[in-house]
mmCIF file of C-alpha atoms in Angstrom:
data_model
loop_
_atom_site.group_PDB
_atom_site.id
_atom_site.type_symbol
_atom_site.label_atom_id
_atom_site.label_comp_id
_atom_site.label_asym_id
_atom_site.label_seq_id
_atom_site.Cartn_x
_atom_site.Cartn_y
_atom_site.Cartn_z
ATOM 1 C CA MET A 160 74.620 72.780 133.888
ATOM 2 C CA LYS A 161 71.493 72.103 135.623
ATOM 3 C CA TYR A 162 68.764 74.831 135.702
ATOM 4 C CA THR A 163 65.415 74.497 138.172
ATOM 5 C CA ASP A 164 62.423 75.134 137.107
ATOM 6 C CA GLU A 165 61.979 78.484 137.802
ATOM 7 C CA GLN A 166 65.068 79.429 136.074
ATOM 8 C CA ILE A 167 63.558 77.827 133.177
ATOM 9 C CA ARG A 168 60.198 79.350 133.233
ATOM 10 C CA ASP A 169 62.225 82.469 133.830
ATOM 11 C CA MET A 170 64.451 81.980 130.675
ATOM 12 C CA VAL A 171 61.182 81.014 128.282
ATOM 13 C CA GLN A 172 59.413 84.427 129.586
ATOM 14 C CA LEU A 173 62.407 86.141 128.887
ATOM 15 C CA LYS A 174 62.454 84.330 125.421
ATOM 16 C CA GLU A 175 58.541 85.498 124.988
ATOM 17 C CA THR A 176 59.674 89.101 125.802
ATOM 18 C CA ILE A 177 62.525 89.580 123.602
ATOM 19 C CA ILE A 178 60.203 88.201 120.831
ATOM 20 C CA GLU A 179 57.597 90.329 121.379
ATOM 21 C CA LYS A 180 59.987 93.036 121.669
ATOM 22 C CA LEU A 181 61.603 92.357 118.355
ATOM 23 C CA SER A 182 58.016 92.179 116.559
ATOM 24 C CA LYS A 183 57.276 95.782 117.884
ATOM 25 C CA TYR A 184 60.773 96.926 116.905
ATOM 26 C CA GLU A 185 60.128 95.537 113.455
ATOM 27 C CA GLU A 186 56.795 96.807 113.134
ATOM 28 C CA GLU A 187 58.003 100.295 113.803
ATOM 29 C CA ILE A 188 60.788 100.082 111.818
ATOM 30 C CA ALA A 189 58.728 99.175 108.627
ATOM 31 C CA PHE A 190 56.575 102.063 109.675
ATOM 32 C CA LEU A 191 59.750 104.379 110.015
ATOM 33 C CA GLN A 192 60.638 102.910 106.587
ATOM 34 C CA LYS A 193 57.758 103.740 104.651
ATOM 35 C CA THR A 194 57.344 107.232 106.395
ATOM 36 C CA LEU A 195 60.749 108.196 105.021
ATOM 37 C CA ASP A 196 59.870 107.147 101.863
ATOM 38 C CA ILE A 197 56.880 109.607 101.408
ATOM 39 C CA LEU A 198 58.787 112.166 102.849
ATOM 40 C CA ASP A 199 61.669 111.651 100.004
ATOM 41 C CA VAL A 200 59.098 111.244 97.613
ATOM 42 C CA ASN A 201 57.019 114.724 98.936
ATOM 43 C CA LEU A 202 60.676 116.399 99.051
ATOM 44 C CA LYS A 203 61.461 115.260 95.860
ATOM 45 C CA ASP A 204 57.747 116.708 94.314
ATOM 46 C CA SER A 205 58.332 120.031 95.825
ATOM 47 C CA SER A 206 61.984 120.580 95.417
ATOM 48 C CA PHE A 207 62.133 120.472 91.510
ATOM 49 C CA ILE A 208 59.652 122.654 89.497
ATOM 50 C CA LYS A 209 59.359 121.396 85.885
ATOM 51 C CA ALA A 210 60.447 124.426 83.330
ATOM 52 C CA SER A 211 56.622 124.100 81.694
ATOM 53 C CA HIS A 212 55.302 124.324 85.694
ATOM 54 C CA ILE A 213 57.036 128.314 85.910
ATOM 55 C CA PRO A 214 54.137 130.772 85.246
ATOM 56 C CA LYS A 215 55.694 133.532 82.740
ATOM 57 C CA ASN A 216 53.475 135.976 83.325
ATOM 58 C CA ASN A 217 53.198 136.254 87.133
ATOM 59 C CA PRO A 218 57.420 136.374 88.135
ATOM 60 C CA THR A 219 57.112 136.844 92.076
ATOM 61 C CA GLU A 220 54.645 134.372 93.927
ATOM 62 C CA ASN A 221 53.378 135.039 97.583
ATOM 63 C CA VAL A 222 55.902 132.506 99.471
ATOM 64 C CA ASP A 223 53.465 133.320 102.917
ATOM 65 C CA THR A 224 50.302 131.288 101.055
ATOM 66 C CA PRO A 225 50.245 127.929 103.025
ATOM 67 C CA ASP A 226 49.787 125.294 100.728
ATOM 68 C CA LEU A 227 46.097 124.113 101.382
ATOM 69 C CA GLN A 228 43.477 122.191 99.770
ATOM 70 C CA GLU A 229 41.027 124.287 98.146
ATOM 71 C CA ASP A 230 38.093 121.665 98.397
ATOM 72 C CA ASN A 231 37.117 118.971 100.767
ATOM 73 C CA GLU A 232 39.120 115.784 99.835
ATOM 74 C CA THR A 233 37.608 112.382 101.375
ATOM 75 C CA ILE A 234 40.558 109.765 101.838
ATOM 76 C CA PRO A 235 39.767 106.132 102.934
ATOM 77 C CA ILE A 236 41.844 104.679 105.547
ATOM 78 C CA LYS A 237 42.391 100.999 105.045
ATOM 79 C CA LYS A 238 44.226 97.772 106.756
ATOM 80 C CA SER A 239 47.082 97.730 105.614
ATOM 81 C CA LYS A 240 47.061 93.862 105.850
ATOM 82 C CA ASP A 241 43.703 93.112 104.141
ATOM 83 C CA GLY A 242 43.080 96.768 102.718
ATOM 84 C CA GLU A 243 39.470 96.711 104.767
ATOM 85 C CA ILE A 244 38.089 100.422 104.676
ATOM 86 C CA ILE A 245 38.367 100.921 108.656
ATOM 87 C CA ALA A 246 37.923 105.160 108.358
ATOM 88 C CA ASN A 247 37.510 107.817 105.955
ATOM 89 C CA ALA A 248 39.625 111.136 106.339
ATOM 90 C CA ILE A 249 37.906 114.234 105.174
ATOM 91 C CA VAL A 250 40.344 116.723 104.596
ATOM 92 C CA THR A 251 38.954 120.998 104.276
ATOM 93 C CA PRO A 252 41.540 123.520 104.488
ATOM 94 C CA GLU A 253 40.778 124.100 108.409
ATOM 95 C CA GLN A 254 40.936 120.247 109.911
ATOM 96 C CA VAL A 255 40.863 116.291 109.312
ATOM 97 C CA SER A 256 38.516 114.342 110.255
ATOM 98 C CA ILE A 257 39.157 110.845 110.885
ATOM 99 C CA ILE A 258 35.324 109.573 110.935
ATOM 100 C CA LEU A 259 35.963 105.688 111.996
ATOM 101 C CA LYS A 260 33.269 103.030 110.270
ATOM 102 C CA ASP A 261 30.189 101.844 112.508
ATOM 103 C CA GLY A 262 31.018 98.324 114.433
ATOM 104 C CA ILE A 263 34.897 99.357 114.395
ATOM 105 C CA GLY A 264 34.951 99.865 118.322
ATOM 106 C CA LEU A 265 38.097 101.241 119.118
ATOM 107 C CA THR A 266 38.585 102.953 122.538
ATOM 108 C CA PRO A 267 41.078 105.954 122.978
ATOM 109 C CA GLU A 268 42.651 103.302 125.786
ATOM 110 C CA ILE A 269 43.968 101.178 123.349
ATOM 111 C CA PRO A 270 47.434 101.504 122.509
ATOM 112 C CA PRO A 271 49.212 103.382 120.468
ATOM 113 C CA LEU A 272 46.899 105.879 119.863
ATOM 114 C CA LYS A 273 47.623 108.224 122.599
ATOM 115 C CA THR A 274 51.305 107.126 123.049
ATOM 116 C CA PHE A 275 52.068 107.597 119.114
ATOM 117 C CA PHE A 276 49.628 109.364 117.258
ATOM 118 C CA VAL A 277 48.494 111.880 119.534
ATOM 119 C CA GLU A 278 51.581 112.204 121.953
ATOM 120 C CA ARG A 279 54.618 111.702 119.188
ATOM 121 C CA ILE A 280 53.345 112.824 116.083
ATOM 122 C CA ILE A 281 50.961 115.439 116.752
ATOM 123 C CA GLY A 282 52.493 116.265 120.476
ATOM 124 C CA GLU A 283 55.769 117.354 118.274
ATOM 125 C CA MET A 284 53.281 119.413 115.689
ATOM 126 C CA LYS A 285 51.923 121.270 118.748
ATOM 127 C CA LYS A 286 55.771 121.885 120.023
ATOM 128 C CA ASN A 287 56.909 123.176 116.442
ATOM 129 C CA ASP A 288 53.848 125.515 116.113
ATOM 130 C CA ASP A 289 54.302 126.695 120.072
ATOM 131 C CA ARG A 290 57.607 127.914 118.840
ATOM 132 C CA LEU A 291 55.974 129.279 115.928
ATOM 133 C CA VAL A 292 53.928 131.511 118.004
ATOM 134 C CA GLU A 293 56.835 132.400 120.729
ATOM 135 C CA ASN A 294 58.847 133.314 117.589
ATOM 136 C CA GLY A 295 55.667 135.436 116.587
ATOM 137 C CA LYS A 296 55.374 133.483 113.034
ATOM 138 C CA ILE A 297 51.315 132.343 113.723
ATOM 139 C CA ASN A 298 49.221 132.961 116.193
ATOM 140 C CA GLU A 299 48.090 130.871 119.400
ATOM 141 C CA GLU A 300 44.467 130.064 117.393
ATOM 142 C CA SER A 301 46.573 128.072 114.210
ATOM 143 C CA VAL A 302 48.186 125.959 116.877
ATOM 144 C CA ILE A 303 47.682 122.338 115.627
ATOM 145 C CA ASP A 304 44.958 120.641 118.094
ATOM 146 C CA CYS A 305 43.576 117.037 118.002
ATOM 147 C CA ILE A 306 39.930 116.298 119.355
ATOM 148 C CA ILE A 307 38.582 112.358 120.016
ATOM 149 C CA ASN A 308 34.801 112.701 119.948
ATOM 150 C CA LYS A 309 33.529 109.046 121.148
ATOM 151 C CA ASN A 310 30.190 107.676 120.825
ATOM 152 C CA GLY A 311 29.892 106.037 123.956
ATOM 153 C CA SER A 312 33.160 104.856 124.872
ATOM 154 C CA ALA A 313 33.972 104.029 121.402
ATOM 155 C CA ILE A 314 36.273 106.404 119.280
ATOM 156 C CA ARG A 315 33.614 108.147 116.591
ATOM 157 C CA GLU A 316 36.189 110.721 114.906
ATOM 158 C CA ILE A 317 39.083 112.104 115.235
ATOM 159 C CA ILE A 318 39.783 115.866 114.538
ATOM 160 C CA ILE A 319 43.148 117.208 113.677
ATOM 161 C CA LYS A 320 42.320 120.991 113.633
ATOM 162 C CA ASN A 321 44.976 123.960 112.334
ATOM 163 C CA TYR A 322 46.783 121.277 110.470
ATOM 164 C CA ARG A 323 48.112 124.217 108.306
ATOM 165 C CA GLU A 324 50.577 122.528 105.464
ATOM 166 C CA LYS A 325 50.092 119.539 103.036
ATOM 167 C CA ASN A 326 52.569 117.865 104.197
ATOM 168 C CA ARG A 327 51.489 117.298 107.564
ATOM 169 C CA VAL A 328 48.127 116.118 106.226
ATOM 170 C CA ASP A 329 50.340 113.313 104.764
ATOM 171 C CA GLU A 330 51.768 112.512 107.697
ATOM 172 C CA ILE A 331 48.732 112.610 109.619
ATOM 173 C CA ILE A 332 46.695 109.925 107.510
ATOM 174 C CA ASN A 333 49.724 107.846 107.208
ATOM 175 C CA THR A 334 50.251 107.926 111.055
ATOM 176 C CA ALA A 335 46.550 107.197 111.885
ATOM 177 C CA THR A 336 46.176 104.247 109.128
ATOM 178 C CA TRP A 337 49.002 102.207 111.261
ATOM 179 C CA SER A 338 47.859 103.260 114.587
ATOM 180 C CA LEU A 339 43.977 102.194 113.907
ATOM 181 C CA THR A 340 45.542 99.052 112.057
ATOM 182 C CA ARG A 341 47.772 98.437 115.290
ATOM 183 C CA MET A 342 44.560 99.113 117.581
ATOM 184 C CA MET A 343 42.577 96.468 115.842
ATOM 185 C CA GLU A 344 45.371 94.177 116.076
ATOM 186 C CA ASN A 345 45.771 94.844 119.861
ATOM 187 C CA SER A 346 42.391 94.700 120.274
ATOM 188 C CA SER A 347 41.495 91.764 118.823
ATOM 189 C CA LYS A 348 44.270 89.944 121.141
#
């Protein structure tokens, strides 16, 4: 069967598009698998309490106390391929501040910051919080919020306020690491 030059070009372009999409899906599958592994570890750690850790004098616990960290904690965010530190996450009981290293030069428009991190990850947490507000479980001021501060056009820091739960911090840092790494790859293309 003979194909015209245009048909061959179309087939080559189609093949390149399919290869590109496969690569993106493989990255997303790897990220989702890593996230599942982290969730499994967190669930395992929070589901089982060793007998030696059960308090003897205090039989009742306040279940409503959120699992927040007492002190500020700084967590380096590293590129997944070479381990280069690209940002630092400062975790306080009220917020997570992801401060990019000088010279990184990423803009908010570079994917997947808005589509994945802000809209999908933080957006889902916000939807859950909005449901809790509707049900009267939390007040409106406690809903998670994401603020992107820039220095010119480049991102200086990403602030996530009202995360409220330790497992959210882990998810925020893991997805921010993945998103920032992908953004750096996309900006160098």
